[in-house]
Structure formats: C-alpha cells, structure tokens
Tab-separated table of C-alpha atoms in Angstrom:
chain	number	residue	atom	x	y	z
A	1	MET	CA	138.123	77.106	-147.897
A	2	ARG	CA	138.821	79.517	-145.044
A	3	GLU	CA	140.893	78.229	-142.182
A	4	LEU	CA	142.393	79.521	-138.984
A	5	VAL	CA	144.700	77.720	-136.598
A	6	THR	CA	143.325	77.590	-133.072
A	7	SER	CA	145.480	77.511	-129.958
A	8	ALA	CA	144.821	73.776	-129.777
A	9	GLY	CA	146.406	73.457	-133.212
A	10	LEU	CA	143.155	72.498	-134.922
A	11	LEU	CA	142.169	73.709	-138.346
A	12	VAL	CA	138.725	75.265	-138.516
A	13	ASP	CA	136.983	75.065	-141.870
A	14	PHE	CA	134.475	77.925	-141.862
A	15	SER	CA	132.844	76.947	-145.154
A	16	ASP	CA	131.681	73.657	-143.665
A	17	PHE	CA	130.677	75.370	-140.454
A	18	LEU	CA	128.581	78.017	-142.213
A	19	GLY	CA	127.023	75.443	-144.558
A	20	ALA	CA	125.962	73.330	-141.593
A	21	VAL	CA	124.498	76.383	-139.874
A	22	GLU	CA	122.509	77.381	-142.947
A	23	ARG	CA	120.935	73.930	-143.183
A	24	GLN	CA	119.651	74.030	-139.597
A	25	PRO	CA	116.346	75.782	-138.786
A	26	MET	CA	117.301	78.364	-136.177
A	27	SER	CA	115.547	78.864	-132.877
A	28	GLU	CA	114.718	82.345	-131.655
A	29	ALA	CA	117.523	82.060	-129.094
A	30	ASP	CA	119.987	81.302	-131.912
A	31	LEU	CA	118.692	84.229	-133.939
A	32	VAL	CA	119.084	86.544	-130.954
A	33	ARG	CA	122.611	85.275	-130.328
A	34	ASP	CA	123.599	85.807	-133.962
A	35	ALA	CA	121.950	89.224	-134.085
A	36	GLN	CA	123.875	90.186	-130.960
A	37	ARG	CA	127.034	89.382	-132.910
A	38	GLY	CA	126.037	91.760	-135.672
A	39	ASP	CA	124.217	89.400	-138.046
A	40	ALA	CA	121.602	91.590	-139.759
A	41	ALA	CA	120.061	88.576	-141.542
A	42	ALA	CA	119.302	86.978	-138.161
A	43	PHE	CA	117.828	90.261	-136.971
A	44	GLU	CA	115.646	90.407	-140.097
A	45	GLU	CA	114.223	86.998	-139.156
A	46	LEU	CA	113.458	88.324	-135.678
A	47	TYR	CA	111.785	91.331	-137.310
A	48	ARG	CA	109.627	89.051	-139.507
A	49	LEU	CA	108.642	86.994	-136.456
A	50	HIS	CA	107.572	89.973	-134.359
A	51	VAL	CA	106.654	92.861	-136.646
A	52	SER	CA	102.901	92.241	-136.750
A	53	LYS	CA	102.636	92.073	-132.963
A	54	ILE	CA	104.796	95.149	-132.471
A	55	TYR	CA	102.923	97.121	-135.141
A	56	GLY	CA	99.595	95.991	-133.655
A	57	LEU	CA	100.734	97.140	-130.230
A	58	CYS	CA	101.903	100.533	-131.571
A	59	LEU	CA	98.740	101.001	-133.609
A	60	ARG	CA	96.418	100.299	-130.701
A	61	MET	CA	98.455	102.382	-128.318
A	62	CYS	CA	98.809	105.476	-130.489
A	63	ALA	CA	95.709	105.028	-132.729
A	64	ASN	CA	97.467	106.419	-135.791
A	65	PRO	CA	98.652	104.080	-138.604
A	66	ALA	CA	101.402	106.356	-139.946
A	67	LYS	CA	102.689	107.052	-136.439
A	68	ALA	CA	102.488	103.344	-135.620
A	69	GLU	CA	104.716	102.543	-138.616
A	70	ASP	CA	107.270	105.141	-137.511
A	71	LEU	CA	107.246	103.797	-133.960
A	72	THR	CA	107.535	100.184	-135.126
A	73	GLN	CA	110.536	101.109	-137.248
A	74	GLU	CA	112.088	102.997	-134.348
A	75	ALA	CA	111.392	100.111	-131.964
A	76	PHE	CA	113.351	97.658	-134.135
A	77	ILE	CA	116.218	100.099	-134.647
A	78	ARG	CA	116.457	100.608	-130.893
A	79	ALA	CA	116.219	96.874	-130.332
A	80	TRP	CA	119.188	96.406	-132.680
A	81	GLN	CA	121.150	99.081	-130.855
A	82	LYS	CA	120.329	97.674	-127.411
A	83	LEU	CA	120.631	93.973	-128.247
A	84	GLY	CA	123.896	93.843	-126.362
A	85	SER	CA	122.055	94.640	-123.134
A	86	PHE	CA	119.526	91.805	-123.641
A	87	ARG	CA	120.580	89.192	-121.090
A	88	ARG	CA	117.900	86.530	-121.663
A	89	GLN	CA	116.395	87.027	-118.195
A	90	SER	CA	113.085	87.429	-120.023
A	91	SER	CA	111.991	86.233	-123.460
A	92	PHE	CA	112.991	88.322	-126.473
A	93	ARG	CA	109.289	88.989	-127.099
A	94	THR	CA	108.804	90.404	-123.590
A	95	TRP	CA	111.970	92.464	-123.880
A	96	LEU	CA	110.910	93.839	-127.279
A	97	HIS	CA	107.380	94.573	-126.020
A	98	ARG	CA	108.673	96.518	-123.033
A	99	LEU	CA	111.064	98.461	-125.218
A	100	THR	CA	108.170	99.298	-127.570
A	101	VAL	CA	105.786	100.295	-124.787
A	102	ASN	CA	108.426	102.622	-123.348
A	103	LEU	CA	109.060	104.078	-126.792
A	104	VAL	CA	105.358	104.759	-127.437
A	105	LEU	CA	104.912	106.202	-123.949
A	106	GLY	CA	107.898	108.487	-124.489
A	107	ASP	CA	106.437	109.619	-127.801
A	108	LEU	CA	103.012	110.264	-126.308
A	109	ARG	CA	104.578	112.275	-123.499
A	110	SER	CA	106.872	114.264	-125.769
A	111	THR	CA	104.026	115.213	-128.060
A	112	GLY	CA	101.721	116.134	-125.181
A	113	ARG	CA	99.113	113.560	-126.135
A	114	TRP	CA	99.557	111.516	-122.967
A	115	GLU	CA	97.776	114.126	-120.865
A	116	SER	CA	95.049	114.968	-123.359
A	117	ARG	CA	91.549	115.072	-122.018
A	118	LEU	CA	88.827	112.476	-122.314
A	119	THR	CA	87.295	112.240	-125.754
A	120	ALA	CA	83.620	113.058	-125.519
A	121	ILE	CA	81.649	109.910	-126.158
A	122	ASP	CA	79.098	111.904	-128.147
A	123	SER	CA	81.787	112.884	-130.636
A	124	LEU	CA	82.482	109.293	-131.640
A	125	PRO	CA	81.189	108.126	-135.024
A	126	GLU	CA	77.975	106.138	-135.002
A	127	ARG	CA	78.154	102.389	-135.282
A	128	GLY	CA	77.290	100.927	-138.674
A	129	ASP	CA	73.821	99.434	-138.782
A	130	GLY	CA	74.393	96.224	-140.731
A	131	GLY	CA	75.427	92.930	-139.204
A	132	ALA	CA	75.339	93.854	-135.555
A	133	GLY	CA	76.676	90.950	-133.523
A	134	ALA	CA	78.606	89.413	-136.409
A	135	LYS	CA	82.267	88.971	-135.558
A	136	PRO	CA	83.977	91.138	-138.226
A	137	GLU	CA	81.761	94.141	-137.475
A	138	THR	CA	82.097	93.606	-133.742
A	139	THR	CA	85.863	93.482	-134.047
A	140	PHE	CA	85.913	96.542	-136.256
A	141	ASP	CA	83.644	98.454	-133.864
A	142	LEU	CA	85.755	97.515	-130.885
A	143	GLU	CA	89.002	98.518	-132.644
A	144	ARG	CA	87.435	101.831	-133.601
A	145	ALA	CA	86.090	102.377	-130.090
A	146	ILE	CA	89.517	101.601	-128.586
A	147	SER	CA	91.135	104.123	-130.907
A	148	GLN	CA	88.782	106.782	-129.550
A	149	LEU	CA	89.706	106.258	-125.901
A	150	PRO	CA	91.819	108.902	-124.172
A	151	PRO	CA	95.530	107.969	-124.351
A	152	GLN	CA	96.073	106.764	-120.786
A	153	ALA	CA	92.842	104.765	-120.648
A	154	ARG	CA	93.585	103.315	-124.096
A	155	MET	CA	97.109	102.380	-123.076
A	156	VAL	CA	95.958	100.629	-119.912
A	157	PHE	CA	93.124	98.820	-121.717
A	158	VAL	CA	95.443	97.619	-124.503
A	159	LEU	CA	98.129	96.469	-122.091
A	160	HIS	CA	95.743	94.828	-119.608
A	161	ASP	CA	92.879	93.429	-121.645
A	162	ILE	CA	94.614	92.701	-124.947
A	163	GLU	CA	98.293	92.173	-124.109
A	164	GLY	CA	97.701	90.516	-120.728
A	165	TYR	CA	99.842	92.758	-118.509
A	166	LYS	CA	98.943	93.033	-114.801
A	167	HIS	CA	98.207	96.350	-113.101
A	168	ARG	CA	101.481	96.228	-111.192
A	169	GLU	CA	103.445	95.858	-114.440
A	170	ILE	CA	101.465	98.611	-116.149
A	171	ALA	CA	101.970	100.905	-113.183
A	172	SER	CA	105.708	100.301	-113.363
A	173	LEU	CA	105.895	100.753	-117.141
A	174	CYS	CA	103.699	103.852	-117.299
A	175	ASN	CA	104.933	105.395	-114.057
A	176	LEU	CA	101.455	105.337	-112.551
A	177	ALA	CA	100.059	104.219	-109.204
A	178	VAL	CA	98.350	100.816	-109.326
A	179	GLY	CA	95.105	102.511	-108.273
A	180	THR	CA	95.417	104.963	-111.166
A	181	SER	CA	95.946	102.089	-113.587
A	182	LYS	CA	92.782	100.432	-112.246
A	183	ALA	CA	90.855	103.690	-112.552
A	184	HIS	CA	91.931	104.083	-116.191
A	185	LEU	CA	90.912	100.516	-116.955
A	186	HIS	CA	87.520	101.043	-115.329
A	187	ARG	CA	86.973	104.213	-117.339
A	188	ALA	CA	88.074	102.542	-120.580
A	189	ARG	CA	85.800	99.533	-120.102
A	190	LYS	CA	82.846	101.743	-119.182
A	191	GLN	CA	83.329	103.939	-122.241
A	192	LEU	CA	83.765	100.956	-124.561
A	193	ARG	CA	80.620	99.298	-123.265
A	194	GLU	CA	78.640	102.471	-123.786
A	195	VAL	CA	79.918	102.924	-127.328
A	196	LEU	CA	79.339	99.302	-128.276
A	197	LYS	CA	75.784	99.386	-126.913
A	198	ARG	CA	74.738	102.064	-129.390
B	1	MET	CA	77.924	94.040	-100.211
B	2	ASN	CA	75.548	96.345	-102.092
B	3	CYS	CA	75.240	97.032	-105.838
B	4	GLU	CA	77.557	100.028	-105.755
B	5	GLN	CA	80.299	98.119	-103.966
B	6	VAL	CA	79.954	95.164	-106.346
B	7	ARG	CA	80.223	97.415	-109.408
B	8	GLU	CA	83.322	99.030	-107.942
B	9	GLN	CA	84.917	95.625	-107.474
B	10	MET	CA	83.727	94.018	-110.693
B	11	ASP	CA	86.925	94.833	-112.632
B	12	ASP	CA	89.089	93.399	-109.882
B	13	TYR	CA	86.802	90.383	-109.600
B	14	LEU	CA	87.106	89.540	-113.307
B	15	GLY	CA	90.824	90.265	-113.259
B	16	GLY	CA	91.381	87.835	-110.399
B	17	TYR	CA	92.751	90.555	-108.106
B	18	LEU	CA	90.330	89.954	-105.176
B	19	ASP	CA	91.002	87.784	-102.172
B	20	GLU	CA	88.788	84.755	-101.725
B	21	ALA	CA	86.389	86.370	-99.236
B	22	SER	CA	85.762	89.420	-101.474
B	23	GLN	CA	85.387	87.183	-104.504
B	24	GLN	CA	82.734	85.118	-102.763
B	25	ALA	CA	80.938	88.255	-101.609
B	26	VAL	CA	80.728	89.525	-105.208
B	27	GLU	CA	79.456	86.157	-106.445
B	28	HIS	CA	76.942	85.933	-103.622
B	29	HIS	CA	75.531	89.356	-104.462
B	30	ALA	CA	75.473	88.739	-108.224
B	31	ALA	CA	73.591	85.486	-107.720
B	32	ALA	CA	70.778	87.406	-106.042
B	33	CYS	CA	70.866	90.668	-108.095
B	34	ALA	CA	69.689	90.596	-111.728
B	35	SER	CA	70.983	94.097	-112.432
B	36	CYS	CA	74.561	93.338	-111.280
B	37	ARG	CA	74.419	89.979	-113.048
B	38	ALA	CA	73.529	91.712	-116.310
B	39	ASP	CA	76.289	94.234	-115.750
B	40	MET	CA	78.804	91.475	-115.196
B	41	LYS	CA	77.631	89.624	-118.309
B	42	ASP	CA	78.043	92.824	-120.274
B	43	LEU	CA	81.598	93.276	-119.013
B	44	LYS	CA	82.469	89.644	-119.697
B	45	ASN	CA	81.269	90.083	-123.287
B	46	LEU	CA	83.549	93.061	-123.743
B	47	LEU	CA	86.549	91.152	-122.383
B	48	ALA	CA	85.760	88.193	-124.624
B	49	GLN	CA	85.708	90.513	-127.637
B	50	ALA	CA	88.994	92.074	-126.582
B	51	ARG	CA	90.571	88.642	-126.297
B	52	GLN	CA	89.382	87.820	-129.816
B	53	LEU	CA	91.250	90.769	-131.298
B	54	SER	CA	94.227	89.546	-133.236
B	55	PRO	CA	97.417	90.457	-131.411
B	56	GLY	CA	99.109	91.041	-134.746
B	57	VAL	CA	98.350	93.616	-137.419
B	58	SER	CA	100.527	93.808	-140.506
B	59	PRO	CA	101.704	97.267	-141.510
B	60	ASP	CA	100.710	98.437	-144.991
B	61	GLN	CA	104.315	98.384	-146.151
B	62	ASP	CA	107.409	96.323	-145.404
B	63	LEU	CA	109.361	98.357	-142.871
B	64	TRP	CA	112.502	96.213	-143.055
B	65	PRO	CA	114.304	98.105	-145.895
B	66	ALA	CA	114.100	101.352	-143.931
B	67	ILE	CA	115.199	99.608	-140.718
B	68	LEU	CA	118.113	97.932	-142.506
B	69	GLY	CA	119.128	101.271	-144.010
B	70	GLN	CA	119.387	102.790	-140.531
B	71	ILE	CA	121.228	99.753	-139.182
B	72	GLU	CA	123.775	99.881	-142.008
B	73	GLU	CA	124.257	103.592	-141.512
B	74	SER	CA	124.950	103.238	-137.796
B	75	ARG	CA	127.111	100.189	-138.422
B	76	ALA	CA	129.205	102.006	-141.028
B	77	LYS	CA	130.015	104.611	-138.385
B	78	SER	CA	130.855	102.050	-135.728
B	79	TRP	CA	133.007	99.971	-138.131
B	80	SER	CA	134.945	103.037	-139.035
B	81	ASN	CA	135.818	103.366	-135.343
B	82	ALA	CA	136.229	99.603	-135.012
B	83	ASN	CA	138.873	99.426	-137.728
B	84	ARG	CA	140.992	101.799	-135.696
B	85	SER	CA	140.492	99.496	-132.694
B	86	TRP	CA	141.602	96.439	-134.686
B	87	MET	CA	144.790	98.219	-135.674
B	88	ALA	CA	145.468	99.235	-132.095
B	89	LEU	CA	144.889	95.670	-130.955
B	90	ALA	CA	147.262	94.290	-133.564
B	91	ALA	CA	149.925	96.745	-132.372
B	92	VAL	CA	149.430	95.644	-128.752
B	93	LEU	CA	149.739	92.000	-129.708
B	94	ALA	CA	152.842	92.584	-131.773
B	95	LEU	CA	154.394	94.278	-128.767
B	96	ALA	CA	153.366	91.354	-126.582
B	97	VAL	CA	155.148	88.919	-128.889
B	98	LEU	CA	158.327	90.948	-128.644
B	99	LEU	CA	158.124	91.063	-124.836
B	100	ILE	CA	157.159	87.442	-124.101
B	101	PRO	CA	160.603	85.823	-124.740
B	102	LEU	CA	162.121	88.513	-122.544
B	103	LEU	CA	159.578	87.818	-119.826
B	104	LEU	CA	160.178	84.087	-120.060
B	105	ARG	CA	163.882	84.544	-119.553
B	106	GLN	CA	163.187	86.723	-116.496
B	107	GLN	CA	160.554	84.429	-115.012
B	108	ALA	CA	162.165	81.012	-115.523
B	109	PRO	CA	164.407	80.190	-112.531
B	110	GLU	CA	167.747	78.444	-112.775
B	111	PRO	CA	167.423	74.600	-112.458
B	112	GLY	CA	169.364	74.583	-109.180
B	113	GLU	CA	167.116	77.241	-107.651
B	114	ARG	CA	164.032	75.306	-108.743
B	115	VAL	CA	165.156	72.091	-106.990
B	116	LYS	CA	166.049	74.035	-103.831
B	117	ALA	CA	162.706	75.808	-103.783
B	118	ALA	CA	160.759	72.563	-104.280
B	119	ALA	CA	162.613	70.875	-101.443
B	120	THR	CA	162.124	73.686	-98.959
B	121	ASP	CA	158.579	74.778	-99.740
B	122	SER	CA	156.054	72.212	-98.469
B	123	MET	CA	153.198	74.228	-100.004
B	124	ALA	CA	154.608	74.016	-103.503
B	125	ILE	CA	152.739	70.804	-104.429
B	126	ASP	CA	149.355	72.232	-103.462
B	127	ALA	CA	150.088	75.487	-105.230
B	128	ALA	CA	151.238	73.656	-108.349
B	129	THR	CA	148.058	71.541	-108.348
B	130	GLN	CA	145.942	74.677	-108.030
B	131	ALA	CA	147.922	76.327	-110.805
B	132	LYS	CA	147.252	73.299	-113.064
B	133	VAL	CA	143.520	73.567	-112.367
B	134	ASP	CA	143.564	77.313	-113.054
B	135	LEU	CA	145.517	76.677	-116.220
B	136	ALA	CA	143.059	74.056	-117.486
B	137	ARG	CA	140.110	76.363	-116.763
B	138	SER	CA	141.835	79.257	-118.471
B	139	GLU	CA	142.608	77.151	-121.522
B	140	ASP	CA	138.999	75.954	-121.782
B	141	ARG	CA	137.774	79.509	-121.506
B	142	VAL	CA	140.195	80.729	-124.167
B	143	LEU	CA	139.030	78.033	-126.578
B	144	LEU	CA	135.360	78.915	-126.013
B	145	VAL	CA	135.906	82.635	-126.440
B	146	ARG	CA	138.089	82.022	-129.473
B	147	ARG	CA	135.390	79.911	-131.099
B	148	ASP	CA	132.822	82.673	-130.548
B	149	LEU	CA	135.217	85.287	-131.858
B	150	VAL	CA	135.996	83.310	-134.964
B	151	GLU	CA	132.259	82.948	-135.712
B	152	ALA	CA	131.740	86.669	-135.179
B	153	ILE	CA	134.643	87.523	-137.470
B	154	GLU	CA	133.321	85.218	-140.174
B	155	ILE	CA	129.899	86.878	-140.047
B	156	ARG	CA	131.430	90.344	-140.180
B	157	ARG	CA	134.154	89.565	-142.702
B	158	ASP	CA	132.462	91.432	-145.557
B	159	LEU	CA	131.923	94.502	-143.412
B	160	LEU	CA	135.409	94.500	-141.962
B	161	GLY	CA	137.103	94.938	-145.289
B	162	PRO	CA	140.246	93.123	-146.440
B	163	GLU	CA	142.747	95.180	-144.424
B	164	ALA	CA	140.998	94.784	-141.077
B	165	SER	CA	140.193	91.101	-141.771
B	166	GLN	CA	143.840	90.381	-142.437
B	167	SER	CA	144.790	92.278	-139.289
B	168	VAL	CA	142.406	90.181	-137.202
B	169	GLU	CA	143.637	86.899	-138.635
B	170	GLU	CA	147.224	87.948	-138.071
B	171	SER	CA	146.322	88.890	-134.494
B	172	LEU	CA	144.913	85.445	-133.888
B	173	LEU	CA	148.053	83.813	-135.245
B	174	VAL	CA	150.154	86.103	-133.065
B	175	LEU	CA	148.182	84.999	-130.025
B	176	ASP	CA	148.687	81.354	-130.963
B	177	LYS	CA	152.419	81.895	-131.281
B	178	ALA	CA	152.640	83.672	-127.920
B	179	VAL	CA	150.797	80.868	-126.156
B	180	ALA	CA	152.877	78.235	-127.961
B	181	ASP	CA	156.102	79.928	-126.801
B	182	ILE	CA	155.029	79.742	-123.167
B	183	GLN	CA	153.795	76.172	-123.570
B	184	GLN	CA	157.150	75.174	-125.048
B	185	ALA	CA	158.986	76.797	-122.144
B	186	LEU	CA	156.721	74.905	-119.783
B	187	GLU	CA	157.513	71.619	-121.477
B	188	GLU	CA	161.158	72.263	-120.758
B	189	ASN	CA	160.362	73.156	-117.113
B	190	PRO	CA	157.142	71.200	-116.401
B	191	ASP	CA	157.184	71.707	-112.622
B	192	ASP	CA	157.790	75.397	-112.737
B	193	ARG	CA	154.901	76.969	-110.834
B	194	ARG	CA	155.744	80.481	-111.884
B	195	LEU	CA	155.694	79.498	-115.561
B	196	ARG	CA	152.270	77.906	-115.085
B	197	LEU	CA	150.986	81.033	-113.396
B	198	LEU	CA	152.458	83.122	-116.189
B	199	LEU	CA	150.672	80.979	-118.772
B	200	ALA	CA	147.383	81.151	-116.834
B	201	ALA	CA	147.764	84.929	-116.614
B	202	LYS	CA	148.511	85.013	-120.345
B	203	TYR	CA	145.333	83.056	-121.046
B	204	GLN	CA	143.301	85.407	-118.887
B	205	HIS	CA	144.829	88.372	-120.654
B	206	GLU	CA	144.013	86.751	-123.994
B	207	VAL	CA	140.390	86.174	-122.951
B	208	ARG	CA	140.022	89.813	-121.984
B	209	LEU	CA	141.471	90.927	-125.301
B	210	LEU	CA	139.245	88.583	-127.296
B	211	GLN	CA	136.158	89.670	-125.374
B	212	ARG	CA	137.004	93.254	-126.134
B	213	VAL	CA	137.355	92.417	-129.814
B	214	SER	CA	134.048	90.498	-129.825
B	215	ARG	CA	132.228	93.522	-128.435
B	216	VAL	CA	133.556	95.901	-131.101
C-alpha cells in the first residue's frame, strides 16, 4: 500500500484510489485530463476513439494512403505535445481536427502541392460499368473522384461537404477569402458532378 | 432572377447562406424552370452521396506503436531534464525548512506589543477576518493542487525512477512539516494577524511550487 500524508494529516491510499479509477468507465474529458498529466494509456484510448476519423480526414485531404498514415501519426504526436495548451473551450474532437487540418495544409504547402493546377477531367479513370447507382460503387466512385480534385478544391469540398465546416471557418483555417472558399467549392462540386455523370 | 444568377447562387442556397429574400427568389425561379430544377436535383444528389461517406476510415496498420515510440522518446528527454528540476525543488524546500523557524521568530511579536496593537488599531478586526478568509481559501487551494499532484506523481512513478520518486515524496513531507510549524505557531498566537498572513503567503508559495512540479 502506498501512502502519503497530506497537509490535513490524512493518509491517502493510492492502491485503493487507482483500483477505483480502473473500475470506472472513463469519459473523454477524464481521458483528456489524464493524458494531460502524462498518462500514455489514456492517450492511447483517445487515439483509438479518433484514429479512423483523423485518418479519413488526412486521406481525403491528401489523397495518398501512405502520406495519410504519416500525417495521422504526426497529428497524434503533435496532439500529445500540445495537450497542455488544450483548454476545453472546444471539444477534443474539434481541437484535434483543427490541429490535423493545419498539419495537412502545412504539408501540402511545404511540398508545393497546395498550388498545383487543376487536374484535367479527361485524365481521370473511367467509371466502372457494373452496378451503376448501387451504393458501394457510388461511394467508391465518389471517393475516387474526390481524390482527383485539385488540392484546394478537394480540401474545401472535404471540409465543407463531408466534415461540415462553414466557409468562414474554412477561410480562417486555410488562409483564404470566404469568396475563394466558395469558388473552390463550386469548382469541386461541378467537377464531381461531371465525373459521376460519365 | 434568371438561370445564370440562380446557378451562381445554388451552392449558397443549399448551404443555407442566403438571406430569406434571395432564398425565395431561387425557389421561385426553380419552381418555374425545369432546367434549373434538374440542376438543383443533381447537386442535391451529390451532397447526399457526400453525406453518406463514412467519416472514418481505418488505416491499414495500427499506428499506435509508432506513435508511442515517439512519445516515449520525447518523454525520456523531458524526464531527464525533469529529474534535475525535482532535485532543485527538493533543495529549495530544504532551505525553506531551515529558514521558516527563523522567520517565525522574526515575525511573531512580543505578547505585550500584540495587545497594544490590538487595542489601538480599530481596523485590526476587519483585517484579521479577511486574513482568515484568505487563509481558508489558500488552504482549500493547496489541498486541491496537492491532490492533483499526488495523482500525477502516482501515474508517473515508474517513469520518475526510484531516486526522483523518493525526492518528490520527501518534498511533500517537507512541505507538510513547514506548514505544520506555522500552524503550531499560530495556535500559540491565534490572533496574530501577521502570522496568519505569513501562513497564507506560505500556502500561496506552496501552490505555486506544486503547480510548477505538476507541469514538469
């Protein structure tokens, strides 16, 4: 049994305390609090809760599975390093999403892909002929079509139409004018509709 | 509103960005224009498909081992620095314990002086009441911070190593002893405002130290 004497003269039995903690299912707020204190096991639980959404976000934003894995890994490492600055003014999910979006944007900018030119629609692969209209094929076609969008249009489409961000938030995150964000979304939707009509 | 204007505003219309008048204008036009209606249906279909995409996609491999490896690596570096901080803290506290009895002797007034001061200073009662309130708040705060610190230490015990762990526990006991010394002096001179202020200041100092330790 581990004990310490508090200033009030009370004995604290940590074995009982830790046992009680382990028996309780922990809320996300508890996990964040423990992770902020250096508990890697709590942070692993946060990772398990959010990894698929963060990887999905990275994959759709950068359209490269290997790169998406690297960015997901980097996002969680940065989250661990910056946990101390998380003040619970937003949810952990929102905080982690913003951190990830900034990370992917920084990567796209540093590698020069952010400014790359519009992918020619004619260069996209043809849609498969079987099962048009069925959900799995439709989903697959849409994912593929999204991956072929130019980076800025893809980013705005993913953030607005899949992740639910508003233009004002996207403009702030991506350092764009609201009008530019709207223009990218318009271009992305137009290109997607044309590809999916084939 | 003509077809071109409606198509320009269709994204904003579906996104809910238009004011009521513009929204009604788009709807009014679409109700009468088959081409724009078809266009809007087309766009709605795309948005419905986008909404059906799963927000989550699992990576092909578990990324946690690599993440944990990086976390441990960075933590090993920071704990190496932290251990030096623990030692420095322990030294500061040891010094504090040596100085506190000296301070108490300097701060505690002679009984005769205390009676004289209480009789002549009409503000002393208010000040003493305020000092009691400050003291109670400080004590509550110390207990809360201490509880958090103790939890943090328990979680990090394995990483701290035996030497640093022992140093931390000794530091906590040193803090307890310092506070107990002042409390005992206060019991002997319960109305001494300066002793109360000294204890409140000691608590505040303790909180700052503990917060610093918790952040390491």
